[in-house]
mmCIF file with all atom_site columns, C-alpha atoms in Angstrom:
data_model
loop_
_atom_site.group_PDB
_atom_site.id
_atom_site.type_symbol
_atom_site.label_atom_id
_atom_site.label_alt_id
_atom_site.label_comp_id
_atom_site.label_asym_id
_atom_site.label_entity_id
_atom_site.label_seq_id
_atom_site.pdbx_PDB_ins_code
_atom_site.Cartn_x
_atom_site.Cartn_y
_atom_site.Cartn_z
_atom_site.occupancy
_atom_site.B_iso_or_equiv
_atom_site.pdbx_formal_charge
_atom_site.auth_seq_id
_atom_site.auth_comp_id
_atom_site.auth_asym_id
_atom_site.auth_atom_id
_atom_site.pdbx_PDB_model_num
ATOM 1  C CA . UNK A 1 1  ? -11.234 11.252 -4.870  1.00 0.00 ? 1  UNK A CA 1
ATOM 2  C CA . UNK A 1 2  ? -9.206  9.324  -7.980  1.00 0.00 ? 2  UNK A CA 1
ATOM 3  C CA . UNK A 1 3  ? -6.229  10.622 -8.282  1.00 0.00 ? 3  UNK A CA 1
ATOM 4  C CA . UNK A 1 4  ? -3.214  10.497 -11.800 1.00 0.00 ? 4  UNK A CA 1
ATOM 5  C CA . UNK A 1 5  ? -2.058  6.723  -10.249 1.00 0.00 ? 5  UNK A CA 1
ATOM 6  C CA . UNK A 1 6  ? -5.253  5.674  -9.699  1.00 0.00 ? 6  UNK A CA 1
ATOM 7  C CA . UNK A 1 7  ? -6.128  6.807  -13.400 1.00 0.00 ? 7  UNK A CA 1
ATOM 8  C CA . UNK A 1 8  ? -3.675  4.559  -14.375 1.00 0.00 ? 8  UNK A CA 1
ATOM 9  C CA . UNK A 1 9  ? -4.484  1.689  -12.240 1.00 0.00 ? 9  UNK A CA 1
ATOM 10 C CA . UNK A 1 10 ? -8.023  1.723  -13.775 1.00 0.00 ? 10 UNK A CA 1
ATOM 11 C CA . UNK A 1 11 ? -6.778  1.524  -16.847 1.00 0.00 ? 11 UNK A CA 1
ATOM 12 C CA . UNK A 1 12 ? -4.785  -1.278 -16.413 1.00 0.00 ? 12 UNK A CA 1
ATOM 13 C CA . UNK A 1 13 ? -8.106  -2.671 -15.345 1.00 0.00 ? 13 UNK A CA 1
ATOM 14 C CA . UNK A 1 14 ? -9.771  -1.977 -18.042 1.00 0.00 ? 14 UNK A CA 1
ATOM 15 C CA . UNK A 1 15 ? -6.851  -3.418 -20.553 1.00 0.00 ? 15 UNK A CA 1
ATOM 16 C CA . UNK A 1 16 ? -8.248  -7.053 -22.086 1.00 0.00 ? 16 UNK A CA 1
ATOM 17 C CA . UNK A 1 17 ? -11.783 -5.737 -20.344 1.00 0.00 ? 17 UNK A CA 1
ATOM 18 C CA . UNK A 1 18 ? -15.025 -7.266 -23.185 1.00 0.00 ? 18 UNK A CA 1
ATOM 19 C CA . UNK A 1 19 ? -18.141 -6.563 -20.451 1.00 0.00 ? 19 UNK A CA 1
ATOM 20 C CA . UNK A 1 20 ? -17.430 -2.682 -19.049 1.00 0.00 ? 20 UNK A CA 1
ATOM 21 C CA . UNK A 1 21 ? -19.993 -0.117 -21.506 1.00 0.00 ? 21 UNK A CA 1
ATOM 22 C CA . UNK A 1 22 ? -19.088 3.505  -18.896 1.00 0.00 ? 22 UNK A CA 1
ATOM 23 C CA . UNK A 1 23 ? -16.516 4.849  -17.263 1.00 0.00 ? 23 UNK A CA 1
ATOM 24 C CA . UNK A 1 24 ? -17.533 7.837  -16.129 1.00 0.00 ? 24 UNK A CA 1
ATOM 25 C CA . UNK A 1 25 ? -14.404 9.123  -14.022 1.00 0.00 ? 25 UNK A CA 1
ATOM 26 C CA . UNK A 1 26 ? -15.831 13.279 -14.315 1.00 0.00 ? 26 UNK A CA 1
ATOM 27 C CA . UNK A 1 27 ? -15.254 15.290 -11.172 1.00 0.00 ? 27 UNK A CA 1
ATOM 28 C CA . UNK A 1 28 ? -11.612 13.335 -10.306 1.00 0.00 ? 28 UNK A CA 1
ATOM 29 C CA . UNK A 1 29 ? -8.489  15.117 -10.974 1.00 0.00 ? 29 UNK A CA 1
ATOM 30 C CA . UNK A 1 30 ? -5.853  12.862 -12.774 1.00 0.00 ? 30 UNK A CA 1
ATOM 31 C CA . UNK A 1 31 ? -4.980  15.198 -15.314 1.00 0.00 ? 31 UNK A CA 1
ATOM 32 C CA . UNK A 1 32 ? -3.212  14.236 -18.993 1.00 0.00 ? 32 UNK A CA 1
ATOM 33 C CA . UNK A 1 33 ? -1.210  11.069 -16.722 1.00 0.00 ? 33 UNK A CA 1
ATOM 34 C CA . UNK A 1 34 ? -4.416  9.874  -15.941 1.00 0.00 ? 34 UNK A CA 1
ATOM 35 C CA . UNK A 1 35 ? -5.752  10.816 -19.399 1.00 0.00 ? 35 UNK A CA 1
ATOM 36 C CA . UNK A 1 36 ? -2.450  8.977  -21.299 1.00 0.00 ? 36 UNK A CA 1
ATOM 37 C CA . UNK A 1 37 ? -2.981  5.727  -19.417 1.00 0.00 ? 37 UNK A CA 1
ATOM 38 C CA . UNK A 1 38 ? -7.186  5.976  -20.731 1.00 0.00 ? 38 UNK A CA 1
ATOM 39 C CA . UNK A 1 39 ? -6.411  6.470  -24.107 1.00 0.00 ? 39 UNK A CA 1
ATOM 40 C CA . UNK A 1 40 ? -3.891  4.144  -24.531 1.00 0.00 ? 40 UNK A CA 1
ATOM 41 C CA . UNK A 1 41 ? -6.223  0.869  -23.120 1.00 0.00 ? 41 UNK A CA 1
ATOM 42 C CA . UNK A 1 42 ? -9.550  2.848  -26.062 1.00 0.00 ? 42 UNK A CA 1
ATOM 43 C CA . UNK A 1 43 ? -6.450  1.917  -28.434 1.00 0.00 ? 43 UNK A CA 1
ATOM 44 C CA . UNK A 1 44 ? -6.760  -1.530 -27.431 1.00 0.00 ? 44 UNK A CA 1
ATOM 45 C CA . UNK A 1 45 ? -10.967 -1.626 -26.202 1.00 0.00 ? 45 UNK A CA 1
ATOM 46 C CA . UNK A 1 46 ? -13.521 -2.677 -28.402 1.00 0.00 ? 46 UNK A CA 1
ATOM 47 C CA . UNK A 1 47 ? -16.503 -3.070 -26.084 1.00 0.00 ? 47 UNK A CA 1
ATOM 48 C CA . UNK A 1 48 ? -17.122 1.407  -24.051 1.00 0.00 ? 48 UNK A CA 1
ATOM 49 C CA . UNK A 1 49 ? -19.423 2.854  -24.958 1.00 0.00 ? 49 UNK A CA 1
ATOM 50 C CA . UNK A 1 50 ? -19.472 6.257  -23.194 1.00 0.00 ? 50 UNK A CA 1
ATOM 51 C CA . UNK A 1 51 ? -16.418 8.235  -21.147 1.00 0.00 ? 51 UNK A CA 1
ATOM 52 C CA . UNK A 1 52 ? -16.868 10.959 -18.916 1.00 0.00 ? 52 UNK A CA 1
ATOM 53 C CA . UNK A 1 53 ? -13.989 12.737 -18.238 1.00 0.00 ? 53 UNK A CA 1
ATOM 54 C CA . UNK A 1 54 ? -15.362 15.913 -17.837 1.00 0.00 ? 54 UNK A CA 1
ATOM 55 C CA . UNK A 1 55 ? -13.869 18.578 -14.857 1.00 0.00 ? 55 UNK A CA 1
ATOM 56 C CA . UNK A 1 56 ? -10.830 16.213 -14.648 1.00 0.00 ? 56 UNK A CA 1
ATOM 57 C CA . UNK A 1 57 ? -7.391  18.082 -15.561 1.00 0.00 ? 57 UNK A CA 1
ATOM 58 C CA . UNK A 1 58 ? -7.645  17.197 -19.501 1.00 0.00 ? 58 UNK A CA 1
ATOM 59 C CA . UNK A 1 59 ? -5.920  19.903 -20.906 1.00 0.00 ? 59 UNK A CA 1
ATOM 60 C CA . UNK A 1 60 ? -5.214  19.796 -24.642 1.00 0.00 ? 60 UNK A CA 1
ATOM 61 C CA . UNK A 1 61 ? -2.679  17.919 -24.076 1.00 0.00 ? 61 UNK A CA 1
ATOM 62 C CA . UNK A 1 62 ? -4.453  15.247 -22.652 1.00 0.00 ? 62 UNK A CA 1
ATOM 63 C CA . UNK A 1 63 ? -7.142  15.224 -25.810 1.00 0.00 ? 63 UNK A CA 1
ATOM 64 C CA . UNK A 1 64 ? -4.177  14.587 -28.792 1.00 0.00 ? 64 UNK A CA 1
ATOM 65 C CA . UNK A 1 65 ? -3.505  11.599 -26.832 1.00 0.00 ? 65 UNK A CA 1
ATOM 66 C CA . UNK A 1 66 ? -7.503  10.842 -26.617 1.00 0.00 ? 66 UNK A CA 1
ATOM 67 C CA . UNK A 1 67 ? -8.593  11.297 -30.511 1.00 0.00 ? 67 UNK A CA 1
ATOM 68 C CA . UNK A 1 68 ? -4.813  9.367  -31.068 1.00 0.00 ? 68 UNK A CA 1
ATOM 69 C CA . UNK A 1 69 ? -6.805  6.686  -29.347 1.00 0.00 ? 69 UNK A CA 1
ATOM 70 C CA . UNK A 1 70 ? -9.750  7.127  -31.476 1.00 0.00 ? 70 UNK A CA 1
ATOM 71 C CA . UNK A 1 71 ? -8.511  7.167  -34.612 1.00 0.00 ? 71 UNK A CA 1
ATOM 72 C CA . UNK A 1 72 ? -7.842  3.339  -33.543 1.00 0.00 ? 72 UNK A CA 1
ATOM 73 C CA . UNK A 1 73 ? -10.956 2.563  -31.710 1.00 0.00 ? 73 UNK A CA 1
ATOM 74 C CA . UNK A 1 74 ? -14.724 2.418  -33.639 1.00 0.00 ? 74 UNK A CA 1
ATOM 75 C CA . UNK A 1 75 ? -16.298 1.460  -29.639 1.00 0.00 ? 75 UNK A CA 1
ATOM 76 C CA . UNK A 1 76 ? -16.866 4.676  -28.186 1.00 0.00 ? 76 UNK A CA 1
ATOM 77 C CA . UNK A 1 77 ? -20.185 6.951  -29.191 1.00 0.00 ? 77 UNK A CA 1
ATOM 78 C CA . UNK A 1 78 ? -19.032 9.458  -26.388 1.00 0.00 ? 78 UNK A CA 1
ATOM 79 C CA . UNK A 1 79 ? -17.014 11.414 -25.277 1.00 0.00 ? 79 UNK A CA 1
ATOM 80 C CA . UNK A 1 80 ? -17.624 14.257 -22.508 1.00 0.00 ? 80 UNK A CA 1
ATOM 81 C CA . UNK A 1 81 ? -14.672 16.617 -21.515 1.00 0.00 ? 81 UNK A CA 1
ATOM 82 C CA . UNK A 1 82 ? -16.348 19.480 -21.055 1.00 0.00 ? 82 UNK A CA 1
ATOM 83 C CA . UNK A 1 83 ? -16.175 21.743 -17.439 1.00 0.00 ? 83 UNK A CA 1
#
């Protein structure tokens, strides 16, 4: 299981990454802290096309960080936030 700290490390590893197109962290309790780190990476990533975040504990706060990131990201085509 991945927690927020692991999601932060994953987000850091994705910075500058040009080959990852799909990131699936479903059913990992990364919470808003992990989502915030991934959102920050989305602002600089132009290759990730699909991000699966269902059942991660993301709240309205995390969704607002994602919304801000998506305003700067044109590559992401699918985002799953279902519970």
